[in-house]
Amino acid sequence: VQLVESGGGLVQPGGSLRLSCAVSGSTLDYYAIGWFRQAPGKEREGVSSISSSEGRTYYADSVKGRFTIFRDNAKNTVYLEMNSLKPEDTAVYYCAVRTPYSGTYYGWDSAASYDYWGQGTQVTVSS
């Protein structure tokens, strides 16, 4: 399974970006997808996740109401729509996959719950 993120860049506060996570090597239908971010000097944190079957979504409190996660199984791609961006959203954003064969589930926002990771895409929010 390979994951490739795209869509990052430099945006002014209050602006928007849409991140994409393209999954190859297997179908996306049975995978849960998570978005994480890591700012310099900080630990990686869960931002959002979408489940495989019901499409249930989860968000960190810091992004609720501003970010939206959605998937297009036909394109094997998951998106993270980010609106009203703030400087504190600046980080490298990663997508990750949890398969039906993954190990212990530690929660949607735990990196240990996911098996495969992309290389990350930089998001910088600055005026």
PDB file of C-alpha atoms in Angstrom:
ATOM      1  CA  VAL A   1       0.000   0.000   0.000  1.00  0.00           C
ATOM      2  CA  GLN A   2       1.404   3.379  -0.993  1.00  0.00           C
ATOM      3  CA  LEU A   3       0.071   6.758   0.025  1.00  0.00           C
ATOM      4  CA  VAL A   4       0.868  10.080  -1.602  1.00  0.00           C
ATOM      5  CA  GLU A   5      -0.273  13.373  -0.100  1.00  0.00           C
ATOM      6  CA  SER A   6      -0.618  16.559  -2.102  1.00  0.00           C
ATOM      7  CA  GLY A   7      -2.227  19.969  -1.896  1.00  0.00           C
ATOM      8  CA  GLY A   8      -0.083  21.621   0.743  1.00  0.00           C
ATOM      9  CA  GLY A   9       1.355  25.088   0.376  1.00  0.00           C
ATOM     10  CA  LEU A  10       1.521  28.600   1.752  1.00  0.00           C
ATOM     11  CA  VAL A  11      -1.762  30.301   2.592  1.00  0.00           C
ATOM     12  CA  GLN A  12      -2.761  33.427   4.475  1.00  0.00           C
ATOM     13  CA  PRO A  13      -4.668  33.225   7.751  1.00  0.00           C
ATOM     14  CA  GLY A  14      -8.344  32.690   7.041  1.00  0.00           C
ATOM     15  CA  GLY A  15      -7.575  30.941   3.776  1.00  0.00           C
ATOM     16  CA  SER A  16      -8.344  27.427   2.600  1.00  0.00           C
ATOM     17  CA  LEU A  17      -6.544  24.388   1.285  1.00  0.00           C
ATOM     18  CA  ARG A  18      -7.635  20.933   0.197  1.00  0.00           C
ATOM     19  CA  LEU A  19      -5.230  18.091   0.891  1.00  0.00           C
ATOM     20  CA  SER A  20      -5.433  14.839  -1.042  1.00  0.00           C
ATOM     21  CA  CYS A  21      -4.256  11.378  -0.072  1.00  0.00           C
ATOM     22  CA  ALA A  22      -4.051   9.021  -3.032  1.00  0.00           C
ATOM     23  CA  VAL A  23      -3.862   5.355  -2.099  1.00  0.00           C
ATOM     24  CA  SER A  24      -2.430   2.777  -4.463  1.00  0.00           C
ATOM     25  CA  GLY A  25      -1.669  -0.891  -4.193  1.00  0.00           C
ATOM     26  CA  SER A  26      -5.038  -1.840  -2.809  1.00  0.00           C
ATOM     27  CA  THR A  27      -8.650  -0.747  -2.735  1.00  0.00           C
ATOM     28  CA  LEU A  28      -9.651   1.936  -0.303  1.00  0.00           C
ATOM     29  CA  ASP A  29     -13.069   0.461   0.441  1.00  0.00           C
ATOM     30  CA  TYR A  30     -12.085  -1.420   3.593  1.00  0.00           C
ATOM     31  CA  TYR A  31      -9.559   1.010   5.004  1.00  0.00           C
ATOM     32  CA  ALA A  32      -9.863   3.634   7.666  1.00  0.00           C
ATOM     33  CA  ILE A  33      -7.883   6.762   6.857  1.00  0.00           C
ATOM     34  CA  GLY A  34      -6.391   9.214   9.282  1.00  0.00           C
ATOM     35  CA  TRP A  35      -4.856  12.637   8.858  1.00  0.00           C
ATOM     36  CA  PHE A  36      -2.115  13.652  11.261  1.00  0.00           C
ATOM     37  CA  ARG A  37       0.122  16.674  11.520  1.00  0.00           C
ATOM     38  CA  GLN A  38       3.443  17.472  13.090  1.00  0.00           C
ATOM     39  CA  ALA A  39       4.770  20.947  13.766  1.00  0.00           C
ATOM     40  CA  PRO A  40       8.463  21.591  14.493  1.00  0.00           C
ATOM     41  CA  GLY A  41       9.356  20.564  18.017  1.00  0.00           C
ATOM     42  CA  LYS A  42       5.936  19.008  18.634  1.00  0.00           C
ATOM     43  CA  GLU A  43       4.578  15.485  18.652  1.00  0.00           C
ATOM     44  CA  ARG A  44       2.521  14.141  15.794  1.00  0.00           C
ATOM     45  CA  GLU A  45      -1.172  14.702  16.502  1.00  0.00           C
ATOM     46  CA  GLY A  46      -4.341  13.291  15.041  1.00  0.00           C
ATOM     47  CA  VAL A  47      -6.344  15.792  13.046  1.00  0.00           C
ATOM     48  CA  SER A  48      -9.172  13.762  11.532  1.00  0.00           C
ATOM     49  CA  SER A  49     -10.167  10.262  10.531  1.00  0.00           C
ATOM     50  CA  ILE A  50     -12.832   8.520   8.476  1.00  0.00           C
ATOM     51  CA  SER A  51     -13.887   4.919   9.032  1.00  0.00           C
ATOM     52  CA  SER A  52     -14.055   2.293   6.329  1.00  0.00           C
ATOM     53  CA  SER A  53     -17.592   0.961   6.468  1.00  0.00           C
ATOM     54  CA  GLU A  54     -19.931   3.639   7.764  1.00  0.00           C
ATOM     55  CA  GLY A  55     -17.783   6.607   6.791  1.00  0.00           C
ATOM     56  CA  ARG A  56     -17.918   7.851  10.349  1.00  0.00           C
ATOM     57  CA  THR A  57     -15.750  10.923  10.825  1.00  0.00           C
ATOM     58  CA  TYR A  58     -13.680  12.153  13.745  1.00  0.00           C
ATOM     59  CA  TYR A  59     -12.021  15.501  14.369  1.00  0.00           C
ATOM     60  CA  ALA A  60      -9.648  17.002  16.853  1.00  0.00           C
ATOM     61  CA  ASP A  61     -11.274  19.762  18.885  1.00  0.00           C
ATOM     62  CA  SER A  62      -8.828  22.269  17.429  1.00  0.00           C
ATOM     63  CA  VAL A  63     -10.153  21.754  13.888  1.00  0.00           C
ATOM     64  CA  LYS A  64     -13.852  21.008  14.413  1.00  0.00           C
ATOM     65  CA  GLY A  65     -16.035  23.215  12.301  1.00  0.00           C
ATOM     66  CA  ARG A  66     -13.107  24.205  10.084  1.00  0.00           C
ATOM     67  CA  PHE A  67     -11.842  20.944   8.570  1.00  0.00           C
ATOM     68  CA  THR A  68     -13.822  18.317   6.693  1.00  0.00           C
ATOM     69  CA  ILE A  69     -12.638  14.830   5.775  1.00  0.00           C
ATOM     70  CA  PHE A  70     -14.250  12.889   2.963  1.00  0.00           C
ATOM     71  CA  ARG A  71     -13.410   9.998   0.687  1.00  0.00           C
ATOM     72  CA  ASP A  72     -13.918   9.080  -2.934  1.00  0.00           C
ATOM     73  CA  ASN A  73     -13.536   5.320  -3.099  1.00  0.00           C
ATOM     74  CA  ALA A  74     -13.845   5.334  -6.882  1.00  0.00           C
ATOM     75  CA  LYS A  75     -10.698   7.466  -7.045  1.00  0.00           C
ATOM     76  CA  ASN A  76      -9.030   5.715  -4.101  1.00  0.00           C
ATOM     77  CA  THR A  77      -8.493   9.131  -2.576  1.00  0.00           C
ATOM     78  CA  VAL A  78      -9.270  10.772   0.749  1.00  0.00           C
ATOM     79  CA  TYR A  79      -9.442  14.538   1.117  1.00  0.00           C
ATOM     80  CA  LEU A  80      -9.034  16.995   3.953  1.00  0.00           C
ATOM     81  CA  GLU A  81     -10.766  20.284   3.261  1.00  0.00           C
ATOM     82  CA  MET A  82      -9.267  22.954   5.506  1.00  0.00           C
ATOM     83  CA  ASN A  83     -10.999  26.315   5.933  1.00  0.00           C
ATOM     84  CA  SER A  84     -10.416  29.331   8.172  1.00  0.00           C
ATOM     85  CA  LEU A  85      -6.799  28.337   8.525  1.00  0.00           C
ATOM     86  CA  LYS A  86      -4.789  29.688  11.419  1.00  0.00           C
ATOM     87  CA  PRO A  87      -1.031  30.068  11.918  1.00  0.00           C
ATOM     88  CA  GLU A  88      -1.199  27.273  14.479  1.00  0.00           C
ATOM     89  CA  ASP A  89      -2.312  24.906  11.709  1.00  0.00           C
ATOM     90  CA  THR A  90       1.174  25.151  10.227  1.00  0.00           C
ATOM     91  CA  ALA A  91       2.690  21.668  10.123  1.00  0.00           C
ATOM     92  CA  VAL A  92       3.589  18.749   7.919  1.00  0.00           C
ATOM     93  CA  TYR A  93       0.389  16.831   7.269  1.00  0.00           C
ATOM     94  CA  TYR A  94       0.425  13.058   6.856  1.00  0.00           C
ATOM     95  CA  CYS A  95      -2.236  10.586   5.862  1.00  0.00           C
ATOM     96  CA  ALA A  96      -2.248   7.055   7.195  1.00  0.00           C
ATOM     97  CA  VAL A  97      -4.132   3.842   6.543  1.00  0.00           C
ATOM     98  CA  ARG A  98      -5.564   1.287   8.937  1.00  0.00           C
ATOM     99  CA  THR A  99      -6.434  -2.022   7.266  1.00  0.00           C
ATOM    100  CA  PRO A 100      -8.679  -4.848   8.468  1.00  0.00           C
ATOM    101  CA  TYR A 101      -5.471  -6.704   9.342  1.00  0.00           C
ATOM    102  CA  SER A 102      -3.962  -3.989  11.473  1.00  0.00           C
ATOM    103  CA  GLY A 103      -3.005  -4.652  15.067  1.00  0.00           C
ATOM    104  CA  THR A 104      -4.419  -3.221  18.249  1.00  0.00           C
ATOM    105  CA  TYR A 105      -6.692  -0.217  17.849  1.00  0.00           C
ATOM    106  CA  TYR A 106      -5.629   2.610  20.148  1.00  0.00           C
ATOM    107  CA  GLY A 107      -8.133   5.140  18.913  1.00  0.00           C
ATOM    108  CA  TRP A 108      -8.570   7.137  15.753  1.00  0.00           C
ATOM    109  CA  ASP A 109      -6.050   9.749  16.862  1.00  0.00           C
ATOM    110  CA  SER A 110      -3.234   7.391  17.812  1.00  0.00           C
ATOM    111  CA  ALA A 111      -0.498   6.949  15.240  1.00  0.00           C
ATOM    112  CA  ALA A 112      -0.014   3.399  16.531  1.00  0.00           C
ATOM    113  CA  SER A 113      -3.424   2.444  15.123  1.00  0.00           C
ATOM    114  CA  TYR A 114      -2.222   2.866  11.524  1.00  0.00           C
ATOM    115  CA  ASP A 115       0.040   0.709   9.389  1.00  0.00           C
ATOM    116  CA  TYR A 116       0.937   2.737   6.332  1.00  0.00           C
ATOM    117  CA  TRP A 117       1.964   6.354   6.017  1.00  0.00           C
ATOM    118  CA  GLY A 118       2.558   8.883   3.301  1.00  0.00           C
ATOM    119  CA  GLN A 119       5.581  11.131   3.041  1.00  0.00           C
ATOM    120  CA  GLY A 120       3.767  14.257   4.194  1.00  0.00           C
ATOM    121  CA  THR A 121       2.893  17.617   2.695  1.00  0.00           C
ATOM    122  CA  GLN A 122       3.829  20.989   4.194  1.00  0.00           C
ATOM    123  CA  VAL A 123       1.100  23.439   5.139  1.00  0.00           C
ATOM    124  CA  THR A 124       2.205  26.932   6.131  1.00  0.00           C
ATOM    125  CA  VAL A 125      -0.288  29.539   7.302  1.00  0.00           C
ATOM    126  CA  SER A 126       1.296  32.956   7.403  1.00  0.00           C
ATOM    127  CA  SER A 127       0.721  36.507   6.285  1.00  0.00           C
TER     128      SER A 127
END
